[in-house]
Amino acid sequence: RRRLSHGAFLSRLQPRRVAPGPQMLRGESSGAHRRPAGLGRSHRRRELLLPARAELRRGPESPPPSYDDNSFLNRTFMGLFRARMAAEVGSDSPFDGYDGIVDLTLRKLANNPTQYKTPRQIQDGSQRILRSLFPQWLLPAFRAMFARPLPKLSGRMIAFVTAQTCEWLMGQCTVTSANVTGPPTDVDGLGVRVERCRYLEETGCASVCINCCKEPTQRFFKEDMGVDVRMTPNYDDFSCQFDFLQAPLDPSEDPAFNVACFAQCPSQKRSSKGNCEGTTTD
């Protein structure tokens, strides 16, 4: 496996503008760009043609923080997640460390129409990855012994464990009070704030956020652990708020589903309206 510096790895993911030539046009009169073919067997990413319209670069302007990927716990969690991810998509990445997680996400999960034809199928695959991280008996036992009789305790337990075990994936996490809709309740310890989501920043794609993280994670906690959670990503500073015991918003009311495609987005799935194609649930 090859190890690239963070900057070199991202430079291979970033799209660049290419002047359309005859080989890229189906007809000069229509100006329709032909999407480039999929990734080559050499695992080298082909540069993606951007639409002519201007797009906004999203996220913080400051350089990303440094991450400790070499601690025993982080290497353990990352290795387990990567193994389950590779098992789901059918192959591993040639890159080491977190670069491999990003590569598997972009190349084999989010942009793999032969295996995942719709956003819902991408979400289903991502949920299976989360489910496979746990022994088969544990999730049903947690629902029966904790989630149903003790929902607030369960929410606080999950918030604490999420903050402690997912920093390698998302960056710095802090247990907070949950943001609630309706009358105030006892919400201390029922929230998790991700200060600057590493996964969103390094994948650089709103549809990846929706289909590989937000939607499958909300469904996993509800369906497999028996606890509601509402995830609210902020595409300006790349923070994210987890509010446990709060039902997710309907996609028609959720601002996360109406986002212009990022200028740094490497996704091949771009819509003519400028939204990431795939920020839907179907």
PDB file of C-alpha atoms in Angstrom:
ATOM      1  CA  ARG A   1       0.000   0.000   0.000  1.00  0.00           C
ATOM      2  CA  ARG A   2       1.046   3.531  -0.723  1.00  0.00           C
ATOM      3  CA  ARG A   3       1.058   6.254   1.869  1.00  0.00           C
ATOM      4  CA  LEU A   4       0.399   9.771   0.602  1.00  0.00           C
ATOM      5  CA  SER A   5       0.684  13.007   2.482  1.00  0.00           C
ATOM      6  CA  HIS A   6      -2.653  14.569   3.368  1.00  0.00           C
ATOM      7  CA  GLY A   7      -2.190  17.343   0.816  1.00  0.00           C
ATOM      8  CA  ALA A   8      -1.095  14.998  -1.950  1.00  0.00           C
ATOM      9  CA  PHE A   9      -4.016  12.669  -1.310  1.00  0.00           C
ATOM     10  CA  LEU A  10      -6.571  15.480  -1.399  1.00  0.00           C
ATOM     11  CA  SER A  11      -5.031  16.906  -4.563  1.00  0.00           C
ATOM     12  CA  ARG A  12      -5.928  13.647  -6.303  1.00  0.00           C
ATOM     13  CA  LEU A  13      -9.519  13.932  -5.142  1.00  0.00           C
ATOM     14  CA  GLN A  14     -10.109  17.565  -6.107  1.00  0.00           C
ATOM     15  CA  PRO A  15     -11.806  18.170  -9.454  1.00  0.00           C
ATOM     16  CA  ARG A  16     -10.431  20.690 -11.920  1.00  0.00           C
ATOM     17  CA  ARG A  17     -11.987  22.577 -14.781  1.00  0.00           C
ATOM     18  CA  VAL A  18     -11.245  21.227 -18.229  1.00  0.00           C
ATOM     19  CA  ALA A  19     -12.013  23.014 -21.467  1.00  0.00           C
ATOM     20  CA  PRO A  20     -14.578  20.871 -23.312  1.00  0.00           C
ATOM     21  CA  GLY A  21     -13.230  19.275 -26.462  1.00  0.00           C
ATOM     22  CA  PRO A  22     -14.833  17.083 -29.086  1.00  0.00           C
ATOM     23  CA  GLN A  23     -14.190  13.972 -27.071  1.00  0.00           C
ATOM     24  CA  MET A  24     -16.133  15.426 -24.116  1.00  0.00           C
ATOM     25  CA  LEU A  25     -19.173  16.676 -25.964  1.00  0.00           C
ATOM     26  CA  ARG A  26     -22.077  14.726 -27.284  1.00  0.00           C
ATOM     27  CA  GLY A  27     -23.003  17.650 -29.487  1.00  0.00           C
ATOM     28  CA  GLU A  28     -21.617  21.156 -29.690  1.00  0.00           C
ATOM     29  CA  SER A  29     -25.057  22.615 -30.182  1.00  0.00           C
ATOM     30  CA  SER A  30     -26.337  21.215 -26.902  1.00  0.00           C
ATOM     31  CA  GLY A  31     -23.120  21.769 -24.963  1.00  0.00           C
ATOM     32  CA  ALA A  32     -23.835  18.669 -22.891  1.00  0.00           C
ATOM     33  CA  HIS A  33     -20.729  17.362 -21.195  1.00  0.00           C
ATOM     34  CA  ARG A  34     -20.081  13.652 -21.221  1.00  0.00           C
ATOM     35  CA  ARG A  35     -19.280  12.405 -17.760  1.00  0.00           C
ATOM     36  CA  PRO A  36     -15.923  10.721 -17.541  1.00  0.00           C
ATOM     37  CA  ALA A  37     -15.797   6.983 -17.130  1.00  0.00           C
ATOM     38  CA  GLY A  38     -15.325   5.322 -13.754  1.00  0.00           C
ATOM     39  CA  LEU A  39     -12.063   4.919 -11.945  1.00  0.00           C
ATOM     40  CA  GLY A  40      -9.346   2.928 -13.676  1.00  0.00           C
ATOM     41  CA  ARG A  41      -7.974  -0.374 -12.501  1.00  0.00           C
ATOM     42  CA  SER A  42      -4.820   1.329 -11.317  1.00  0.00           C
ATOM     43  CA  HIS A  43      -6.940   3.028  -8.600  1.00  0.00           C
ATOM     44  CA  ARG A  44      -5.840   6.427  -9.896  1.00  0.00           C
ATOM     45  CA  ARG A  45      -8.755   8.860  -9.688  1.00  0.00           C
ATOM     46  CA  ARG A  46      -9.757  10.394 -12.986  1.00  0.00           C
ATOM     47  CA  GLU A  47     -10.236  14.131 -12.854  1.00  0.00           C
ATOM     48  CA  LEU A  48     -13.898  15.065 -12.909  1.00  0.00           C
ATOM     49  CA  LEU A  49     -15.395  17.655 -15.210  1.00  0.00           C
ATOM     50  CA  LEU A  50     -17.137  20.452 -13.319  1.00  0.00           C
ATOM     51  CA  PRO A  51     -20.268  22.139 -14.613  1.00  0.00           C
ATOM     52  CA  ALA A  52     -19.665  25.616 -15.996  1.00  0.00           C
ATOM     53  CA  ARG A  53     -21.632  27.352 -13.228  1.00  0.00           C
ATOM     54  CA  ALA A  54     -19.738  28.806 -10.296  1.00  0.00           C
ATOM     55  CA  GLU A  55     -19.977  26.994  -6.970  1.00  0.00           C
ATOM     56  CA  LEU A  56     -19.086  27.934  -3.425  1.00  0.00           C
ATOM     57  CA  ARG A  57     -16.281  26.326  -1.523  1.00  0.00           C
ATOM     58  CA  ARG A  58     -17.804  25.264   1.788  1.00  0.00           C
ATOM     59  CA  GLY A  59     -16.273  24.729   5.170  1.00  0.00           C
ATOM     60  CA  PRO A  60     -13.794  26.555   7.408  1.00  0.00           C
ATOM     61  CA  GLU A  61     -11.005  28.568   5.850  1.00  0.00           C
ATOM     62  CA  SER A  62      -8.421  27.606   8.466  1.00  0.00           C
ATOM     63  CA  PRO A  63      -6.223  24.537   7.856  1.00  0.00           C
ATOM     64  CA  PRO A  64      -7.575  21.272   9.237  1.00  0.00           C
ATOM     65  CA  PRO A  65      -6.299  20.241  12.654  1.00  0.00           C
ATOM     66  CA  SER A  66      -3.844  17.410  13.110  1.00  0.00           C
ATOM     67  CA  TYR A  67      -5.247  14.023  14.099  1.00  0.00           C
ATOM     68  CA  ASP A  68      -3.682  11.248  16.122  1.00  0.00           C
ATOM     69  CA  ASP A  69      -4.188   8.175  13.966  1.00  0.00           C
ATOM     70  CA  ASN A  70      -1.413   6.236  15.682  1.00  0.00           C
ATOM     71  CA  SER A  71      -2.841   5.812  19.161  1.00  0.00           C
ATOM     72  CA  PHE A  72      -3.781   2.260  20.045  1.00  0.00           C
ATOM     73  CA  LEU A  73      -7.506   2.977  20.401  1.00  0.00           C
ATOM     74  CA  ASN A  74      -7.743   5.019  17.217  1.00  0.00           C
ATOM     75  CA  ARG A  75      -5.857   2.409  15.204  1.00  0.00           C
ATOM     76  CA  THR A  76      -8.122  -0.289  16.662  1.00  0.00           C
ATOM     77  CA  PHE A  77     -11.370   1.531  15.871  1.00  0.00           C
ATOM     78  CA  MET A  78     -10.158   2.563  12.416  1.00  0.00           C
ATOM     79  CA  GLY A  79      -8.998  -0.951  11.597  1.00  0.00           C
ATOM     80  CA  LEU A  80     -12.321  -2.482  12.662  1.00  0.00           C
ATOM     81  CA  PHE A  81     -14.354   0.064  10.722  1.00  0.00           C
ATOM     82  CA  ARG A  82     -12.201  -0.332   7.628  1.00  0.00           C
ATOM     83  CA  ALA A  83     -12.452  -4.124   7.717  1.00  0.00           C
ATOM     84  CA  ARG A  84     -16.246  -3.975   7.931  1.00  0.00           C
ATOM     85  CA  MET A  85     -16.363  -1.344   5.207  1.00  0.00           C
ATOM     86  CA  ALA A  86     -14.173  -3.424   2.876  1.00  0.00           C
ATOM     87  CA  ALA A  87     -16.360  -6.469   3.547  1.00  0.00           C
ATOM     88  CA  GLU A  88     -19.472  -4.490   2.573  1.00  0.00           C
ATOM     89  CA  VAL A  89     -18.111  -3.014  -0.663  1.00  0.00           C
ATOM     90  CA  GLY A  90     -16.198  -6.139  -1.666  1.00  0.00           C
ATOM     91  CA  SER A  91     -12.595  -4.866  -1.733  1.00  0.00           C
ATOM     92  CA  ASP A  92     -10.109  -2.797   0.225  1.00  0.00           C
ATOM     93  CA  SER A  93      -8.266   0.412  -0.655  1.00  0.00           C
ATOM     94  CA  PRO A  94      -4.604   0.637  -1.697  1.00  0.00           C
ATOM     95  CA  PHE A  95      -4.161   3.601   0.668  1.00  0.00           C
ATOM     96  CA  ASP A  96      -3.150   3.442   4.314  1.00  0.00           C
ATOM     97  CA  GLY A  97      -4.900   4.903   7.328  1.00  0.00           C
ATOM     98  CA  TYR A  98      -7.683   7.452   7.071  1.00  0.00           C
ATOM     99  CA  ASP A  99      -6.896   7.999   3.382  1.00  0.00           C
ATOM    100  CA  GLY A 100      -8.135   4.454   2.830  1.00  0.00           C
ATOM    101  CA  ILE A 101     -11.443   5.210   4.572  1.00  0.00           C
ATOM    102  CA  VAL A 102     -11.952   8.256   2.332  1.00  0.00           C
ATOM    103  CA  ASP A 103     -10.993   6.273  -0.773  1.00  0.00           C
ATOM    104  CA  LEU A 104     -13.426   3.449   0.014  1.00  0.00           C
ATOM    105  CA  THR A 105     -16.181   5.984   0.667  1.00  0.00           C
ATOM    106  CA  LEU A 106     -15.744   7.936  -2.551  1.00  0.00           C
ATOM    107  CA  ARG A 107     -14.745   5.151  -4.930  1.00  0.00           C
ATOM    108  CA  LYS A 108     -16.623   2.076  -3.712  1.00  0.00           C
ATOM    109  CA  LEU A 109     -19.619   3.344  -1.738  1.00  0.00           C
ATOM    110  CA  ALA A 110     -20.770   6.806  -2.866  1.00  0.00           C
ATOM    111  CA  ASN A 111     -19.788   6.489  -6.540  1.00  0.00           C
ATOM    112  CA  ASN A 112     -20.328   2.830  -7.345  1.00  0.00           C
ATOM    113  CA  PRO A 113     -23.537   2.614  -9.400  1.00  0.00           C
ATOM    114  CA  THR A 114     -22.988  -1.022 -10.328  1.00  0.00           C
ATOM    115  CA  GLN A 115     -23.358  -1.988  -6.656  1.00  0.00           C
ATOM    116  CA  TYR A 116     -25.356   0.932  -5.203  1.00  0.00           C
ATOM    117  CA  LYS A 117     -27.733   2.282  -7.836  1.00  0.00           C
ATOM    118  CA  THR A 118     -29.726   4.708  -5.671  1.00  0.00           C
ATOM    119  CA  PRO A 119     -29.108   6.928  -2.640  1.00  0.00           C
ATOM    120  CA  ARG A 120     -31.251   4.562  -0.572  1.00  0.00           C
ATOM    121  CA  GLN A 121     -29.007   1.641  -1.484  1.00  0.00           C
ATOM    122  CA  ILE A 122     -25.949   3.663  -0.425  1.00  0.00           C
ATOM    123  CA  GLN A 123     -27.680   4.371   2.893  1.00  0.00           C
ATOM    124  CA  ASP A 124     -28.567   0.702   3.329  1.00  0.00           C
ATOM    125  CA  GLY A 125     -24.951  -0.311   2.726  1.00  0.00           C
ATOM    126  CA  SER A 126     -23.704   2.278   5.214  1.00  0.00           C
ATOM    127  CA  GLN A 127     -26.201   1.090   7.819  1.00  0.00           C
ATOM    128  CA  ARG A 128     -25.036  -2.498   7.336  1.00  0.00           C
ATOM    129  CA  ILE A 129     -21.469  -1.351   8.022  1.00  0.00           C
ATOM    130  CA  LEU A 130     -22.542   0.236  11.306  1.00  0.00           C
ATOM    131  CA  ARG A 131     -24.562  -2.830  12.268  1.00  0.00           C
ATOM    132  CA  SER A 132     -21.646  -5.151  11.550  1.00  0.00           C
ATOM    133  CA  LEU A 133     -19.448  -3.348  14.093  1.00  0.00           C
ATOM    134  CA  PHE A 134     -21.397  -5.001  16.938  1.00  0.00           C
ATOM    135  CA  PRO A 135     -21.949  -8.633  17.980  1.00  0.00           C
ATOM    136  CA  GLN A 136     -25.288  -9.862  16.661  1.00  0.00           C
ATOM    137  CA  TRP A 137     -26.758 -10.326  20.145  1.00  0.00           C
ATOM    138  CA  LEU A 138     -25.799  -6.903  21.487  1.00  0.00           C
ATOM    139  CA  LEU A 139     -28.169  -4.594  19.598  1.00  0.00           C
ATOM    140  CA  PRO A 140     -31.389  -6.560  20.342  1.00  0.00           C
ATOM    141  CA  ALA A 141     -30.296  -6.874  23.980  1.00  0.00           C
ATOM    142  CA  PHE A 142     -29.678  -3.134  24.242  1.00  0.00           C
ATOM    143  CA  ARG A 143     -33.124  -2.363  22.816  1.00  0.00           C
ATOM    144  CA  ALA A 144     -34.850  -4.709  25.255  1.00  0.00           C
ATOM    145  CA  MET A 145     -32.839  -3.945  28.404  1.00  0.00           C
ATOM    146  CA  PHE A 146     -32.132  -0.223  28.040  1.00  0.00           C
ATOM    147  CA  ALA A 147     -33.756   1.626  25.125  1.00  0.00           C
ATOM    148  CA  ARG A 148     -37.363   0.646  25.828  1.00  0.00           C
ATOM    149  CA  PRO A 149     -37.508   0.845  29.648  1.00  0.00           C
ATOM    150  CA  LEU A 150     -34.836   3.544  30.137  1.00  0.00           C
ATOM    151  CA  PRO A 151     -34.782   5.845  27.117  1.00  0.00           C
ATOM    152  CA  LYS A 152     -33.027   8.826  28.746  1.00  0.00           C
ATOM    153  CA  LEU A 153     -30.350   6.669  30.318  1.00  0.00           C
ATOM    154  CA  SER A 154     -29.891   4.944  26.963  1.00  0.00           C
ATOM    155  CA  GLY A 155     -29.549   8.259  25.167  1.00  0.00           C
ATOM    156  CA  ARG A 156     -26.918   9.455  27.631  1.00  0.00           C
ATOM    157  CA  MET A 157     -25.024   6.178  27.362  1.00  0.00           C
ATOM    158  CA  ILE A 158     -24.970   6.355  23.570  1.00  0.00           C
ATOM    159  CA  ALA A 159     -23.947  10.026  23.601  1.00  0.00           C
ATOM    160  CA  PHE A 160     -21.025   9.275  25.916  1.00  0.00           C
ATOM    161  CA  VAL A 161     -19.844   6.257  23.921  1.00  0.00           C
ATOM    162  CA  THR A 162     -20.198   8.123  20.614  1.00  0.00           C
ATOM    163  CA  ALA A 163     -18.060  11.009  21.849  1.00  0.00           C
ATOM    164  CA  GLN A 164     -15.413   8.663  23.245  1.00  0.00           C
ATOM    165  CA  THR A 165     -15.102   6.241  20.337  1.00  0.00           C
ATOM    166  CA  CYS A 166     -15.746   8.291  17.195  1.00  0.00           C
ATOM    167  CA  GLU A 167     -13.183  11.090  17.410  1.00  0.00           C
ATOM    168  CA  TRP A 168     -10.890   9.179  15.039  1.00  0.00           C
ATOM    169  CA  LEU A 169     -13.656   9.381  12.414  1.00  0.00           C
ATOM    170  CA  MET A 170     -15.240  12.789  13.030  1.00  0.00           C
ATOM    171  CA  GLY A 171     -12.679  14.800  14.981  1.00  0.00           C
ATOM    172  CA  GLN A 172     -13.153  16.409  18.375  1.00  0.00           C
ATOM    173  CA  CYS A 173     -16.488  15.509  20.011  1.00  0.00           C
ATOM    174  CA  THR A 174     -18.060  16.914  23.170  1.00  0.00           C
ATOM    175  CA  VAL A 175     -21.068  15.664  25.138  1.00  0.00           C
ATOM    176  CA  THR A 176     -23.601  18.493  25.388  1.00  0.00           C
ATOM    177  CA  SER A 177     -27.243  19.130  26.129  1.00  0.00           C
ATOM    178  CA  ALA A 178     -29.590  18.229  23.313  1.00  0.00           C
ATOM    179  CA  ASN A 179     -31.338  20.873  21.271  1.00  0.00           C
ATOM    180  CA  VAL A 180     -35.046  20.170  21.593  1.00  0.00           C
ATOM    181  CA  THR A 181     -38.182  21.201  19.773  1.00  0.00           C
ATOM    182  CA  GLY A 182     -41.123  21.926  22.016  1.00  0.00           C
ATOM    183  CA  PRO A 183     -41.175  22.432  25.798  1.00  0.00           C
ATOM    184  CA  PRO A 184     -37.801  22.177  27.609  1.00  0.00           C
ATOM    185  CA  THR A 185     -37.080  18.830  29.185  1.00  0.00           C
ATOM    186  CA  ASP A 186     -34.178  17.193  30.982  1.00  0.00           C
ATOM    187  CA  VAL A 187     -31.751  17.163  28.070  1.00  0.00           C
ATOM    188  CA  ASP A 188     -28.362  17.287  29.829  1.00  0.00           C
ATOM    189  CA  GLY A 189     -25.960  14.756  28.361  1.00  0.00           C
ATOM    190  CA  LEU A 190     -28.243  13.899  25.455  1.00  0.00           C
ATOM    191  CA  GLY A 191     -26.269  15.747  22.783  1.00  0.00           C
ATOM    192  CA  VAL A 192     -22.912  15.389  21.063  1.00  0.00           C
ATOM    193  CA  ARG A 193     -21.258  18.261  19.233  1.00  0.00           C
ATOM    194  CA  VAL A 194     -18.715  17.468  16.563  1.00  0.00           C
ATOM    195  CA  GLU A 195     -16.543  20.572  16.369  1.00  0.00           C
ATOM    196  CA  ARG A 196     -15.253  20.083  12.818  1.00  0.00           C
ATOM    197  CA  CYS A 197     -16.238  16.884  11.075  1.00  0.00           C
ATOM    198  CA  ARG A 198     -13.166  15.254   9.618  1.00  0.00           C
ATOM    199  CA  TYR A 199     -15.205  12.869   7.491  1.00  0.00           C
ATOM    200  CA  LEU A 200     -17.162  15.682   5.828  1.00  0.00           C
ATOM    201  CA  GLU A 201     -14.066  17.818   5.321  1.00  0.00           C
ATOM    202  CA  GLU A 202     -11.973  15.077   3.748  1.00  0.00           C
ATOM    203  CA  THR A 203     -14.711  13.663   1.515  1.00  0.00           C
ATOM    204  CA  GLY A 204     -15.818  17.189   0.567  1.00  0.00           C
ATOM    205  CA  CYS A 205     -19.303  16.169  -0.521  1.00  0.00           C
ATOM    206  CA  ALA A 206     -22.794  16.924   0.798  1.00  0.00           C
ATOM    207  CA  SER A 207     -24.251  13.741  -0.705  1.00  0.00           C
ATOM    208  CA  VAL A 208     -21.609  11.689   1.143  1.00  0.00           C
ATOM    209  CA  CYS A 209     -22.620  13.453   4.353  1.00  0.00           C
ATOM    210  CA  ILE A 210     -26.288  12.633   3.740  1.00  0.00           C
ATOM    211  CA  ASN A 211     -26.090   9.125   2.320  1.00  0.00           C
ATOM    212  CA  CYS A 212     -22.986   7.648   3.972  1.00  0.00           C
ATOM    213  CA  CYS A 213     -23.344   9.274   7.403  1.00  0.00           C
ATOM    214  CA  LYS A 214     -26.417  11.285   8.436  1.00  0.00           C
ATOM    215  CA  GLU A 215     -29.274   9.151   7.120  1.00  0.00           C
ATOM    216  CA  PRO A 216     -27.802   5.696   7.827  1.00  0.00           C
ATOM    217  CA  THR A 217     -26.649   6.764  11.298  1.00  0.00           C
ATOM    218  CA  GLN A 218     -30.073   8.135  12.224  1.00  0.00           C
ATOM    219  CA  ARG A 219     -31.701   4.951  10.968  1.00  0.00           C
ATOM    220  CA  PHE A 220     -29.151   2.759  12.749  1.00  0.00           C
ATOM    221  CA  PHE A 221     -29.779   4.371  16.131  1.00  0.00           C
ATOM    222  CA  LYS A 222     -33.568   4.230  15.668  1.00  0.00           C
ATOM    223  CA  GLU A 223     -33.976   0.818  14.058  1.00  0.00           C
ATOM    224  CA  ASP A 224     -31.079  -1.118  15.556  1.00  0.00           C
ATOM    225  CA  MET A 225     -30.586   0.524  18.970  1.00  0.00           C
ATOM    226  CA  GLY A 226     -34.105   1.811  19.601  1.00  0.00           C
ATOM    227  CA  VAL A 227     -33.107   5.448  20.241  1.00  0.00           C
ATOM    228  CA  ASP A 228     -34.017   8.432  18.085  1.00  0.00           C
ATOM    229  CA  VAL A 229     -31.303  10.868  17.060  1.00  0.00           C
ATOM    230  CA  ARG A 230     -31.403  14.000  14.950  1.00  0.00           C
ATOM    231  CA  MET A 231     -28.165  14.946  13.219  1.00  0.00           C
ATOM    232  CA  THR A 232     -27.724  18.539  12.089  1.00  0.00           C
ATOM    233  CA  PRO A 233     -24.623  19.195   9.952  1.00  0.00           C
ATOM    234  CA  ASN A 234     -23.418  22.759   9.453  1.00  0.00           C
ATOM    235  CA  TYR A 235     -21.901  23.154   6.002  1.00  0.00           C
ATOM    236  CA  ASP A 236     -20.324  26.505   6.854  1.00  0.00           C
ATOM    237  CA  ASP A 237     -18.051  25.401   9.690  1.00  0.00           C
ATOM    238  CA  PHE A 238     -18.408  21.591   9.237  1.00  0.00           C
ATOM    239  CA  SER A 239     -19.661  21.121  12.782  1.00  0.00           C
ATOM    240  CA  CYS A 240     -22.450  18.639  13.493  1.00  0.00           C
ATOM    241  CA  GLN A 241     -24.914  18.291  16.354  1.00  0.00           C
ATOM    242  CA  PHE A 242     -26.313  14.937  17.494  1.00  0.00           C
ATOM    243  CA  ASP A 243     -29.531  15.332  19.514  1.00  0.00           C
ATOM    244  CA  PHE A 244     -30.616  12.039  21.058  1.00  0.00           C
ATOM    245  CA  LEU A 245     -34.301  11.325  21.784  1.00  0.00           C
ATOM    246  CA  GLN A 246     -35.190  13.820  19.031  1.00  0.00           C
ATOM    247  CA  ALA A 247     -36.838  12.431  15.909  1.00  0.00           C
ATOM    248  CA  PRO A 248     -35.070  13.250  12.620  1.00  0.00           C
ATOM    249  CA  LEU A 249     -36.588  15.955  10.475  1.00  0.00           C
ATOM    250  CA  ASP A 250     -38.455  14.917   7.370  1.00  0.00           C
ATOM    251  CA  PRO A 251     -36.171  15.387   4.343  1.00  0.00           C
ATOM    252  CA  SER A 252     -38.645  17.908   2.899  1.00  0.00           C
ATOM    253  CA  GLU A 253     -38.077  20.088   5.993  1.00  0.00           C
ATOM    254  CA  ASP A 254     -34.400  19.384   6.571  1.00  0.00           C
ATOM    255  CA  PRO A 255     -32.031  22.100   5.262  1.00  0.00           C
ATOM    256  CA  ALA A 256     -29.281  19.505   4.835  1.00  0.00           C
ATOM    257  CA  PHE A 257     -31.172  18.126   1.823  1.00  0.00           C
ATOM    258  CA  ASN A 258     -31.200  21.416  -0.055  1.00  0.00           C
ATOM    259  CA  VAL A 259     -27.533  22.226  -0.440  1.00  0.00           C
ATOM    260  CA  ALA A 260     -25.657  23.549  -3.453  1.00  0.00           C
ATOM    261  CA  CYS A 261     -22.835  21.243  -4.488  1.00  0.00           C
ATOM    262  CA  PHE A 262     -19.504  22.156  -2.904  1.00  0.00           C
ATOM    263  CA  ALA A 263     -16.831  23.567  -5.214  1.00  0.00           C
ATOM    264  CA  GLN A 264     -14.423  21.001  -3.731  1.00  0.00           C
ATOM    265  CA  CYS A 265     -16.871  18.124  -4.232  1.00  0.00           C
ATOM    266  CA  PRO A 266     -15.175  15.176  -6.021  1.00  0.00           C
ATOM    267  CA  SER A 267     -18.453  13.339  -6.543  1.00  0.00           C
ATOM    268  CA  GLN A 268     -19.384  12.233 -10.060  1.00  0.00           C
ATOM    269  CA  LYS A 269     -23.068  12.705  -9.195  1.00  0.00           C
ATOM    270  CA  ARG A 270     -23.909  16.342  -9.924  1.00  0.00           C
ATOM    271  CA  SER A 271     -27.356  17.562 -10.880  1.00  0.00           C
ATOM    272  CA  SER A 272     -28.122  20.306 -13.375  1.00  0.00           C
ATOM    273  CA  LYS A 273     -29.636  22.341 -10.515  1.00  0.00           C
ATOM    274  CA  GLY A 274     -26.323  22.454  -8.712  1.00  0.00           C
ATOM    275  CA  ASN A 275     -27.401  20.252  -5.820  1.00  0.00           C
ATOM    276  CA  CYS A 276     -25.439  17.131  -5.050  1.00  0.00           C
ATOM    277  CA  GLU A 277     -27.367  14.463  -6.883  1.00  0.00           C
ATOM    278  CA  GLY A 278     -28.160  11.936  -4.214  1.00  0.00           C
ATOM    279  CA  THR A 279     -29.171  14.223  -1.329  1.00  0.00           C
ATOM    280  CA  THR A 280     -32.479  12.390  -1.313  1.00  0.00           C
ATOM    281  CA  THR A 281     -33.790   9.326   0.474  1.00  0.00           C
ATOM    282  CA  ASP A 282     -35.016   7.426  -2.585  1.00  0.00           C
TER     283      ASP A 282
END
